[in-house]
mmCIF file of C-alpha atoms and ligand atoms in Angstrom:
data_model
loop_
_atom_site.group_PDB
_atom_site.id
_atom_site.type_symbol
_atom_site.label_atom_id
_atom_site.label_comp_id
_atom_site.label_asym_id
_atom_site.label_seq_id
_atom_site.Cartn_x
_atom_site.Cartn_y
_atom_site.Cartn_z
ATOM 1 C CA MET G 1 37.690 -10.370 -51.377
ATOM 2 C CA THR G 2 35.005 -8.142 -52.372
ATOM 3 C CA ASP G 3 34.491 -4.391 -52.270
ATOM 4 C CA SER G 4 31.261 -3.215 -49.422
ATOM 5 C CA THR G 5 29.877 -0.633 -51.895
ATOM 6 C CA LEU G 6 29.876 -2.670 -54.537
ATOM 7 C CA VAL G 7 28.378 -5.628 -52.832
ATOM 8 C CA GLU G 8 25.611 -2.961 -51.707
ATOM 9 C CA SER G 9 25.427 -1.656 -54.805
ATOM 10 C CA LEU G 10 24.383 -5.555 -56.427
ATOM 11 C CA LYS G 11 21.999 -5.741 -53.466
ATOM 12 C CA GLN G 12 19.996 -2.244 -54.009
ATOM 13 C CA LEU G 13 19.368 -3.782 -57.910
ATOM 14 C CA ILE G 14 18.439 -6.757 -57.142
ATOM 15 C CA GLN G 15 16.332 -5.638 -54.658
ATOM 16 C CA THR G 16 14.863 -3.310 -56.735
ATOM 17 C CA SER G 17 14.254 -5.155 -59.579
ATOM 18 C CA ASN G 18 11.652 -7.904 -60.289
ATOM 19 C CA ARG G 19 12.243 -9.074 -64.220
ATOM 20 C CA ILE G 20 15.734 -10.245 -63.770
ATOM 21 C CA VAL G 21 17.270 -11.992 -67.029
ATOM 22 C CA ILE G 22 20.587 -13.759 -66.488
ATOM 23 C CA VAL G 23 23.012 -14.344 -69.489
ATOM 24 C CA PRO G 24 25.871 -16.557 -69.637
ATOM 25 C CA HIS G 25 28.628 -16.467 -71.728
ATOM 26 C CA LEU G 26 28.518 -18.709 -75.090
ATOM 27 C CA ASN G 27 28.622 -22.414 -75.140
ATOM 28 C CA PRO G 28 27.858 -22.120 -71.591
ATOM 29 C CA ASP G 29 30.506 -24.927 -68.604
ATOM 30 C CA GLY G 30 29.520 -26.184 -65.712
ATOM 31 C CA ASP G 31 30.484 -22.324 -64.027
ATOM 32 C CA ALA G 32 28.136 -20.573 -66.158
ATOM 33 C CA MET G 33 25.413 -22.692 -66.122
ATOM 34 C CA GLY G 34 25.794 -23.278 -62.094
ATOM 35 C CA ALA G 35 26.152 -19.508 -61.655
ATOM 36 C CA SER G 36 23.388 -18.548 -64.291
ATOM 37 C CA LEU G 37 20.696 -21.683 -62.911
ATOM 38 C CA GLY G 38 21.962 -20.877 -58.596
ATOM 39 C CA TRP G 39 21.006 -17.405 -59.502
ATOM 40 C CA TRP G 40 17.690 -18.323 -61.157
ATOM 41 C CA HIS G 41 16.595 -20.462 -57.309
ATOM 42 C CA VAL G 42 17.564 -17.737 -55.404
ATOM 43 C CA LEU G 43 16.309 -15.071 -56.864
ATOM 44 C CA LYS G 44 12.800 -17.496 -57.466
ATOM 45 C CA LYS G 45 12.759 -17.928 -54.180
ATOM 46 C CA MET G 46 13.018 -14.389 -53.274
ATOM 47 C CA GLY G 47 9.821 -14.442 -55.350
ATOM 48 C CA LYS G 48 11.166 -12.626 -58.468
ATOM 49 C CA GLU G 49 10.719 -13.553 -61.795
ATOM 50 C CA PRO G 50 13.957 -14.192 -63.379
ATOM 51 C CA THR G 51 15.018 -15.403 -66.524
ATOM 52 C CA VAL G 52 18.287 -17.673 -68.011
ATOM 53 C CA LEU G 53 18.946 -16.567 -71.526
ATOM 54 C CA ASN G 54 21.984 -18.914 -73.064
ATOM 55 C CA PRO G 55 23.044 -17.725 -76.251
ATOM 56 C CA THR G 56 23.804 -21.031 -77.201
ATOM 57 C CA ALA G 57 22.766 -24.524 -76.279
ATOM 58 C CA TYR G 58 23.766 -25.676 -72.864
ATOM 59 C CA PRO G 59 26.136 -29.593 -73.117
ATOM 60 C CA MET G 60 24.104 -32.566 -72.494
ATOM 61 C CA PHE G 61 26.249 -32.974 -69.642
ATOM 62 C CA LEU G 62 24.474 -30.008 -67.400
ATOM 63 C CA GLY G 63 20.861 -31.087 -68.581
ATOM 64 C CA TRP G 64 20.346 -33.080 -65.183
ATOM 65 C CA MET G 65 20.782 -29.281 -63.444
ATOM 66 C CA LYS G 66 17.495 -28.056 -62.022
ATOM 67 C CA GLY G 67 16.350 -25.673 -64.259
ATOM 68 C CA ALA G 68 17.692 -26.347 -67.389
ATOM 69 C CA ASP G 69 15.019 -26.537 -69.333
ATOM 70 C CA ASP G 70 13.490 -23.845 -68.160
ATOM 71 C CA THR G 71 16.502 -22.220 -70.442
ATOM 72 C CA ILE G 72 15.847 -19.639 -73.220
ATOM 73 C CA ASN G 73 18.104 -20.299 -76.372
ATOM 74 C CA PHE G 74 18.899 -17.613 -77.994
ATOM 75 C CA GLU G 75 19.938 -19.252 -81.121
ATOM 76 C CA LYS G 76 16.489 -21.388 -80.894
ATOM 77 C CA ASP G 77 14.322 -18.713 -79.642
ATOM 78 C CA SER G 78 15.332 -15.614 -80.521
ATOM 79 C CA GLY G 79 12.021 -13.580 -80.346
ATOM 80 C CA LEU G 80 11.135 -14.882 -77.306
ATOM 81 C CA ALA G 81 14.936 -13.791 -75.791
ATOM 82 C CA ILE G 82 14.092 -10.576 -77.413
ATOM 83 C CA ALA G 83 10.916 -9.893 -75.670
ATOM 84 C CA LEU G 84 12.316 -10.514 -72.610
ATOM 85 C CA LEU G 85 15.266 -8.628 -73.181
ATOM 86 C CA LYS G 86 12.835 -5.952 -73.714
ATOM 87 C CA LYS G 87 10.546 -5.990 -70.449
ATOM 88 C CA ALA G 88 14.056 -6.901 -68.437
ATOM 89 C CA ASP G 89 14.669 -4.436 -65.081
ATOM 90 C CA LEU G 90 17.883 -6.113 -64.497
ATOM 91 C CA LEU G 91 20.270 -7.715 -66.792
ATOM 92 C CA MET G 92 22.727 -10.204 -64.833
ATOM 93 C CA TYR G 93 26.199 -11.313 -66.975
ATOM 94 C CA VAL G 94 27.755 -14.228 -65.354
ATOM 95 C CA ASP G 95 31.162 -15.767 -65.838
ATOM 96 C CA PHE G 96 32.771 -13.718 -68.923
ATOM 97 C CA ASN G 97 34.446 -10.497 -69.355
ATOM 98 C CA CYS G 98 33.423 -9.207 -72.669
ATOM 99 C CA LEU G 99 30.010 -9.042 -74.236
ATOM 100 C CA LYS G 100 31.642 -10.618 -77.366
ATOM 101 C CA ARG G 101 31.497 -13.856 -75.565
ATOM 102 C CA THR G 102 27.731 -13.615 -75.928
ATOM 103 C CA GLY G 103 28.524 -14.655 -79.533
ATOM 104 C CA LYS G 104 24.609 -13.200 -81.806
ATOM 105 C CA LEU G 105 23.520 -12.458 -78.520
ATOM 106 C CA GLU G 106 25.733 -9.044 -77.959
ATOM 107 C CA LYS G 107 24.608 -7.380 -80.917
ATOM 108 C CA GLU G 108 20.754 -7.332 -79.163
ATOM 109 C CA LEU G 109 22.288 -6.150 -75.290
ATOM 110 C CA GLU G 110 23.870 -3.715 -76.473
ATOM 111 C CA LYS G 111 20.668 -1.976 -77.629
ATOM 112 C CA LEU G 112 19.663 -2.275 -73.908
ATOM 113 C CA LYS G 113 18.933 0.724 -71.797
ATOM 114 C CA SER G 114 18.116 -1.837 -68.587
ATOM 115 C CA LYS G 115 19.986 -1.899 -65.272
ATOM 116 C CA LYS G 116 23.218 -3.887 -66.199
ATOM 117 C CA VAL G 117 25.324 -6.742 -63.246
ATOM 118 C CA MET G 118 28.675 -8.340 -63.852
ATOM 119 C CA ILE G 119 29.721 -11.281 -61.534
ATOM 120 C CA ASP G 120 32.804 -13.560 -63.064
ATOM 121 C CA HIS G 121 36.061 -14.149 -62.306
ATOM 122 C CA HIS G 122 37.755 -13.170 -65.173
ATOM 123 C CA PRO G 123 40.864 -10.844 -65.326
ATOM 124 C CA TYR G 124 40.666 -8.087 -67.308
ATOM 125 C CA PRO G 125 37.207 -7.076 -67.942
ATOM 126 C CA ASP G 126 35.709 -4.469 -70.376
ATOM 127 C CA SER G 127 33.260 -1.844 -68.558
ATOM 128 C CA ILE G 128 30.143 -3.600 -69.459
ATOM 129 C CA ALA G 129 27.949 -3.668 -66.619
ATOM 130 C CA ASP G 130 26.675 -0.091 -64.020
ATOM 131 C CA VAL G 131 28.281 -2.822 -61.208
ATOM 132 C CA MET G 132 30.583 -5.120 -62.476
ATOM 133 C CA ILE G 133 31.748 -7.521 -59.562
ATOM 134 C CA SER G 134 35.035 -8.994 -60.757
ATOM 135 C CA VAL G 135 37.162 -11.430 -58.833
ATOM 136 C CA PRO G 136 39.964 -13.381 -60.647
ATOM 137 C CA SER G 137 41.433 -14.220 -57.328
ATOM 138 C CA SER G 138 37.549 -16.622 -57.010
ATOM 139 C CA SER G 139 38.431 -19.953 -57.991
ATOM 140 C CA SER G 140 34.571 -20.202 -60.601
ATOM 141 C CA THR G 141 32.299 -17.236 -61.044
ATOM 142 C CA CYS G 142 30.136 -19.922 -58.694
ATOM 143 C CA GLU G 143 32.174 -19.551 -55.561
ATOM 144 C CA LEU G 144 31.575 -15.490 -55.809
ATOM 145 C CA SER G 145 28.185 -16.087 -56.573
ATOM 146 C CA TYR G 146 27.894 -17.830 -53.346
ATOM 147 C CA HIS G 147 30.347 -15.402 -51.482
ATOM 148 C CA LEU G 148 28.423 -12.171 -52.527
ATOM 149 C CA ILE G 149 24.851 -14.150 -51.730
ATOM 150 C CA ASN G 150 26.142 -14.843 -48.036
ATOM 151 C CA LYS G 151 27.732 -11.206 -48.074
ATOM 152 C CA MET G 152 24.504 -9.908 -48.710
ATOM 153 C CA GLY G 153 22.816 -11.706 -46.019
ATOM 154 C CA TRP G 154 21.029 -13.985 -48.482
ATOM 155 C CA ASN G 155 22.056 -17.250 -47.297
ATOM 156 C CA GLU G 156 18.286 -18.685 -46.418
ATOM 157 C CA GLN G 157 17.547 -17.782 -49.721
ATOM 158 C CA VAL G 158 20.223 -20.633 -51.220
ATOM 159 C CA GLY G 159 18.475 -24.183 -50.821
ATOM 160 C CA VAL G 160 19.550 -27.279 -52.135
ATOM 161 C CA ASP G 161 18.340 -26.929 -55.818
ATOM 162 C CA ALA G 162 20.920 -23.460 -55.676
ATOM 163 C CA ALA G 163 23.810 -25.186 -54.038
ATOM 164 C CA GLU G 164 23.895 -27.900 -56.191
ATOM 165 C CA CYS G 165 24.675 -25.384 -58.963
ATOM 166 C CA PHE G 166 27.066 -23.175 -57.654
ATOM 167 C CA TYR G 167 28.456 -26.643 -56.202
ATOM 168 C CA THR G 168 28.991 -27.850 -59.805
ATOM 169 C CA GLY G 169 30.396 -24.597 -61.029
ATOM 170 C CA ILE G 170 33.586 -24.420 -58.752
ATOM 171 C CA MET G 171 34.175 -28.588 -59.416
ATOM 172 C CA THR G 172 34.446 -28.047 -63.038
ATOM 173 C CA ASP G 173 36.011 -24.880 -63.011
ATOM 174 C CA THR G 174 38.762 -26.345 -60.453
ATOM 175 C CA GLY G 175 39.410 -29.182 -62.444
ATOM 176 C CA SER G 176 37.624 -31.586 -59.081
ATOM 177 C CA LEU G 177 39.664 -28.955 -57.201
ATOM 178 C CA SER G 178 43.043 -30.139 -58.350
ATOM 179 C CA TYR G 179 44.074 -26.830 -59.674
ATOM 180 C CA ASN G 180 43.206 -22.956 -59.000
ATOM 181 C CA SER G 181 41.528 -24.376 -55.793
ATOM 182 C CA SER G 182 44.062 -23.657 -53.286
ATOM 183 C CA ARG G 183 42.622 -20.716 -51.420
ATOM 184 C CA PRO G 184 41.014 -21.289 -48.179
ATOM 185 C CA GLU G 185 37.693 -19.208 -48.973
ATOM 186 C CA THR G 186 36.661 -21.716 -51.675
ATOM 187 C CA TYR G 187 36.662 -24.368 -48.935
ATOM 188 C CA ARG G 188 34.794 -22.390 -46.856
ATOM 189 C CA MET G 189 32.372 -21.846 -49.542
ATOM 190 C CA ILE G 190 32.344 -25.346 -50.204
ATOM 191 C CA ALA G 191 31.449 -26.198 -46.527
ATOM 192 C CA GLY G 192 28.389 -23.876 -46.950
ATOM 193 C CA LEU G 193 27.097 -25.783 -49.500
ATOM 194 C CA LEU G 194 27.673 -28.964 -48.325
ATOM 195 C CA GLU G 195 25.851 -27.579 -44.702
ATOM 196 C CA LYS G 196 22.691 -27.313 -47.441
ATOM 197 C CA SER G 197 22.488 -31.163 -47.696
ATOM 198 C CA ILE G 198 23.940 -31.265 -51.690
ATOM 199 C CA ASP G 199 25.000 -34.637 -52.941
ATOM 200 C CA LYS G 200 28.465 -34.025 -53.717
ATOM 201 C CA ASP G 201 29.570 -37.292 -55.091
ATOM 202 C CA LYS G 202 25.790 -37.790 -56.864
ATOM 203 C CA ILE G 203 26.899 -34.468 -59.052
ATOM 204 C CA HIS G 204 30.793 -35.853 -59.546
ATOM 205 C CA GLN G 205 28.779 -38.337 -60.999
ATOM 206 C CA LEU G 206 26.118 -37.159 -63.138
ATOM 207 C CA VAL G 207 29.387 -34.281 -64.528
ATOM 208 C CA PHE G 208 31.953 -36.730 -65.309
ATOM 209 C CA HIS G 209 30.630 -40.414 -65.731
ATOM 210 C CA SER G 210 27.715 -39.704 -67.934
ATOM 211 C CA ASN G 211 29.544 -40.296 -71.128
ATOM 212 C CA SER G 212 27.783 -40.860 -74.314
ATOM 213 C CA PHE G 213 29.614 -43.872 -76.024
ATOM 214 C CA SER G 214 30.101 -41.994 -79.206
ATOM 215 C CA ARG G 215 31.700 -39.126 -77.363
ATOM 216 C CA MET G 216 34.214 -42.047 -75.906
ATOM 217 C CA LYS G 217 34.969 -43.103 -79.529
ATOM 218 C CA LEU G 218 35.571 -39.783 -80.678
ATOM 219 C CA LEU G 219 37.872 -39.107 -77.215
ATOM 220 C CA GLY G 220 39.723 -42.753 -78.322
ATOM 221 C CA HIS G 221 40.007 -41.191 -81.667
ATOM 222 C CA VAL G 222 41.927 -37.697 -81.329
ATOM 223 C CA LEU G 223 44.604 -39.296 -79.036
ATOM 224 C CA ALA G 224 45.071 -42.036 -81.009
ATOM 225 C CA ASN G 225 44.995 -40.011 -84.438
ATOM 226 C CA LYS G 226 45.176 -36.272 -84.037
ATOM 227 C CA LEU G 227 47.156 -35.629 -80.857
ATOM 228 C CA PHE G 228 51.049 -33.992 -81.775
ATOM 229 C CA LEU G 229 53.957 -33.055 -79.676
ATOM 230 C CA MET G 230 56.391 -30.498 -79.681
ATOM 231 C CA PRO G 231 58.676 -31.231 -77.214
ATOM 232 C CA ASP G 232 61.256 -28.345 -77.304
ATOM 233 C CA GLN G 233 58.152 -26.294 -76.738
ATOM 234 C CA GLU G 234 56.726 -28.350 -74.099
ATOM 235 C CA ALA G 235 53.449 -28.733 -75.802
ATOM 236 C CA ALA G 236 51.374 -30.809 -77.668
ATOM 237 C CA PHE G 237 48.003 -30.476 -79.664
ATOM 238 C CA ILE G 238 45.078 -32.029 -81.194
ATOM 239 C CA TYR G 239 42.825 -31.065 -83.583
ATOM 240 C CA LEU G 240 39.294 -32.091 -85.228
ATOM 241 C CA ASP G 241 37.785 -31.296 -88.501
ATOM 242 C CA LYS G 242 33.590 -31.554 -89.036
ATOM 243 C CA ASN G 243 34.135 -34.417 -90.505
ATOM 244 C CA GLU G 244 35.400 -36.406 -87.568
ATOM 245 C CA LEU G 245 32.611 -34.804 -85.492
ATOM 246 C CA ALA G 246 29.804 -36.091 -87.720
ATOM 247 C CA GLN G 247 31.056 -39.236 -87.737
ATOM 248 C CA HIS G 248 31.203 -39.376 -83.979
ATOM 249 C CA HIS G 249 28.019 -37.795 -83.816
ATOM 250 C CA PHE G 250 29.033 -34.904 -82.421
ATOM 251 C CA GLN G 251 26.706 -33.132 -79.481
ATOM 252 C CA PRO G 252 27.492 -29.928 -77.710
ATOM 253 C CA GLY G 253 29.537 -30.242 -75.102
ATOM 254 C CA ASP G 254 31.193 -33.400 -76.056
ATOM 255 C CA THR G 255 34.755 -32.125 -76.363
ATOM 256 C CA GLU G 256 34.807 -30.122 -73.032
ATOM 257 C CA GLY G 257 37.400 -31.102 -71.346
ATOM 258 C CA PHE G 258 40.211 -33.165 -74.494
ATOM 259 C CA VAL G 259 41.865 -30.272 -73.677
ATOM 260 C CA ASN G 260 43.365 -31.497 -70.675
ATOM 261 C CA TYR G 261 43.884 -34.672 -72.354
ATOM 262 C CA PRO G 262 47.485 -33.623 -73.781
ATOM 263 C CA LEU G 263 48.254 -31.620 -70.600
ATOM 264 C CA SER G 264 48.526 -34.825 -68.554
ATOM 265 C CA ILE G 265 51.544 -35.825 -70.598
ATOM 266 C CA GLU G 266 54.790 -36.074 -68.841
ATOM 267 C CA GLY G 267 57.030 -32.800 -69.710
ATOM 268 C CA ILE G 268 53.852 -31.375 -71.216
ATOM 269 C CA ASN G 269 53.302 -28.135 -69.811
ATOM 270 C CA ILE G 270 51.157 -26.142 -72.764
ATOM 271 C CA SER G 271 48.135 -27.474 -74.591
ATOM 272 C CA GLY G 272 45.999 -27.063 -77.685
ATOM 273 C CA PHE G 273 42.955 -27.932 -79.269
ATOM 274 C CA PHE G 274 41.210 -26.812 -82.005
ATOM 275 C CA LEU G 275 37.608 -27.522 -83.227
ATOM 276 C CA GLU G 276 36.215 -26.788 -86.642
ATOM 277 C CA GLN G 277 32.521 -25.548 -86.333
ATOM 278 C CA ASP G 278 30.449 -24.199 -89.344
ATOM 279 C CA ASP G 279 31.434 -20.710 -88.773
ATOM 280 C CA LYS G 280 34.830 -20.544 -87.386
ATOM 281 C CA ILE G 281 37.487 -22.988 -86.087
ATOM 282 C CA LYS G 282 37.245 -23.070 -81.716
ATOM 283 C CA CYS G 283 40.319 -23.006 -80.206
ATOM 284 C CA SER G 284 41.281 -24.006 -76.269
ATOM 285 C CA PHE G 285 44.834 -23.416 -74.077
ATOM 286 C CA ARG G 286 45.986 -24.801 -71.208
ATOM 287 C CA SER G 287 49.512 -24.631 -69.573
ATOM 288 C CA ARG G 288 50.745 -25.889 -66.243
ATOM 289 C CA GLY G 289 52.489 -23.091 -64.085
ATOM 290 C CA GLU G 290 53.332 -19.728 -65.414
ATOM 291 C CA VAL G 291 53.238 -20.131 -68.771
ATOM 292 C CA PRO G 292 50.523 -17.213 -69.918
ATOM 293 C CA VAL G 293 48.281 -19.161 -72.582
ATOM 294 C CA ASN G 294 45.781 -16.276 -72.027
ATOM 295 C CA LYS G 295 48.568 -13.504 -73.226
ATOM 296 C CA PHE G 296 49.111 -16.154 -76.527
ATOM 297 C CA SER G 297 45.630 -16.353 -77.601
ATOM 298 C CA GLU G 298 45.013 -12.717 -77.016
ATOM 299 C CA LEU G 299 48.223 -12.476 -80.060
ATOM 300 C CA HIS G 300 47.273 -14.969 -81.819
ATOM 301 C CA PHE G 301 43.301 -16.305 -81.720
ATOM 302 C CA SER G 302 41.276 -13.256 -80.542
ATOM 303 C CA GLY G 303 41.001 -14.539 -77.403
ATOM 304 C CA GLY G 304 41.611 -14.518 -73.949
ATOM 305 C CA GLY G 305 41.511 -15.827 -70.391
ATOM 306 C CA HIS G 306 42.829 -17.272 -67.371
ATOM 307 C CA ARG G 307 47.053 -17.576 -67.614
ATOM 308 C CA ASN G 308 46.362 -21.665 -67.241
ATOM 309 C CA ALA G 309 42.708 -21.658 -69.225
ATOM 310 C CA ALA G 310 42.421 -19.720 -72.429
ATOM 311 C CA GLY G 311 40.451 -19.597 -75.431
ATOM 312 C CA GLY G 312 40.121 -18.012 -78.856
ATOM 313 C CA GLU G 313 38.450 -18.105 -81.991
ATOM 314 C CA SER G 314 39.704 -17.552 -86.050
ATOM 315 C CA ALA G 315 37.846 -17.473 -89.044
ATOM 316 C CA SER G 316 40.521 -18.716 -90.871
ATOM 317 C CA SER G 317 40.872 -22.659 -91.964
ATOM 318 C CA LEU G 318 41.830 -25.264 -89.477
ATOM 319 C CA LYS G 319 44.906 -26.159 -91.135
ATOM 320 C CA GLU G 320 46.067 -22.377 -90.676
ATOM 321 C CA CYS G 321 45.045 -22.403 -87.103
ATOM 322 C CA VAL G 322 47.414 -25.228 -86.433
ATOM 323 C CA ASP G 323 50.052 -23.810 -88.688
ATOM 324 C CA ARG G 324 49.896 -20.774 -86.932
ATOM 325 C CA PHE G 325 49.984 -22.703 -83.480
ATOM 326 C CA LYS G 326 53.078 -24.650 -84.523
ATOM 327 C CA ASN G 327 55.283 -21.056 -86.033
ATOM 328 C CA GLU G 328 54.241 -18.743 -83.407
ATOM 329 C CA LEU G 329 54.327 -21.214 -80.603
ATOM 330 C CA PRO G 330 58.202 -21.421 -80.556
ATOM 331 C CA ASN G 331 58.769 -17.678 -80.521
ATOM 332 C CA PHE G 332 56.298 -17.299 -77.539
ATOM 333 C CA TYR G 333 57.875 -19.678 -75.664
ATOM 334 C CA ASN G 334 61.219 -18.634 -76.056
ATOM 335 C CA LYS G 335 60.045 -14.907 -74.832
ATOM 336 C CA PHE G 336 58.312 -16.385 -71.737
ATOM 337 C CA LYS G 337 62.085 -18.420 -70.921
ATOM 338 C CA ASN G 338 63.766 -14.961 -71.340
ATOM 339 C CA ASN G 339 61.278 -13.411 -69.063
ATOM 340 C CA GLU G 340 60.047 -11.604 -71.506
ATOM 341 C CA ILE G 341 55.891 -12.144 -71.058
HETATM 342 P P1 5GP M 1 37.685 -23.120 -73.307
HETATM 343 O O1 5GP M 1 38.828 -23.531 -73.684
HETATM 344 O O2 5GP M 1 36.863 -24.268 -72.072
HETATM 345 O O3 5GP M 1 36.292 -23.489 -74.306
HETATM 346 O O4 5GP M 1 37.437 -21.483 -72.618
HETATM 347 C C1 5GP M 1 38.702 -21.836 -71.655
HETATM 348 C C2 5GP M 1 38.332 -19.607 -70.897
HETATM 349 O O5 5GP M 1 39.161 -19.477 -71.933
HETATM 350 C C3 5GP M 1 37.591 -19.970 -70.727
HETATM 351 O O6 5GP M 1 37.172 -19.786 -69.157
HETATM 352 C C4 5GP M 1 37.345 -18.587 -70.741
HETATM 353 O O7 5GP M 1 37.924 -17.457 -70.069
HETATM 354 C C5 5GP M 1 38.492 -18.297 -71.947
HETATM 355 N N1 5GP M 1 38.104 -18.270 -73.404
HETATM 356 C C6 5GP M 1 37.702 -18.875 -74.302
HETATM 357 N N2 5GP M 1 37.115 -19.257 -75.277
HETATM 358 C C7 5GP M 1 37.260 -17.564 -75.412
HETATM 359 C C8 5GP M 1 37.112 -16.478 -76.505
HETATM 360 O O8 5GP M 1 36.954 -16.488 -77.712
HETATM 361 N N3 5GP M 1 38.089 -14.840 -76.260
HETATM 362 C C9 5GP M 1 38.312 -14.894 -74.832
HETATM 363 N N4 5GP M 1 37.974 -13.507 -74.889
HETATM 364 N N5 5GP M 1 37.874 -15.536 -73.974
HETATM 365 C C10 5GP M 1 37.636 -16.595 -74.321
HETATM 366 MN MN1 MN M 2 34.007 -19.625 -64.989
#
């Protein structure tokens, strides 16, 4: 799965570094947090001085992960973050493929002369690191990370805490092994993680069954009042404005997974979700089968991602984003049907 020379370069860089700053993408999800904290545990066990630097806060439903409390939030502690970055021997970029995905942290990262590695599974990466390990066929950055650790001969450095983190990312990036998880290698990695005595069922419980009351009410609200169909395009979309979020005591991560609900309607193969934030509209797209929503997001919402799971953002208003989706999707869908995309 991975080129041996690249793995050797990664090994060399880690072996010769002490202060290692691990950076996931903004609004880190289960895979980004899992991979960051998984590596953090492993590097600590090896006697290094790692730090996880999140560009923005992590969602509540990942707060149980061991080490989550020790992560630094750039938005909250930028002074400390910048000091750490300046002293870093090595930067590890995990679960993103272009610096824009680190939000406001991008400006700081661009200045740094220290060595950098990227470990990621998103297609078409920008050249953002000295060692670029990009494996789009991997289910998750967590699967890829555990694979790399094994390949470097460091399996014994993976304890139960790291294994729990890596399992979380595989689970969340595959919808609990319901998509993007048909390669036997994924299950070999899971088997290895189970051998570390992780409690898989507990992780499922912690991630998916720890909803707040207000999150459930928000989900009920969006499905009852803000779900719309575009049957001719086999599409459906939802959206939420800032008032609705405030009324439901919105916390980061509360809308995680909402975009999947429209996709569960029979005959719907494309889903869109538009979320109004303070400074932008966050857009999420999902599809089933061959429909490349990453292309759609790239074309109309300055985004990208995987074929079946993509995202983007816009400085336009929420209404303009929804209108753009409604106006542009028919054309995109027709092109897709005519094999022009
Ligand atoms: P989500 O909808 O969960 O935020 O994102 C799904 C996937 O889309 C992510 O794993 C990431 O690959 C991609 N993605 C999300 N937001 C952006 C964005 O603003 N820019 C790009 N290039 N990709 C994004
Ligand atoms: Mn991922």
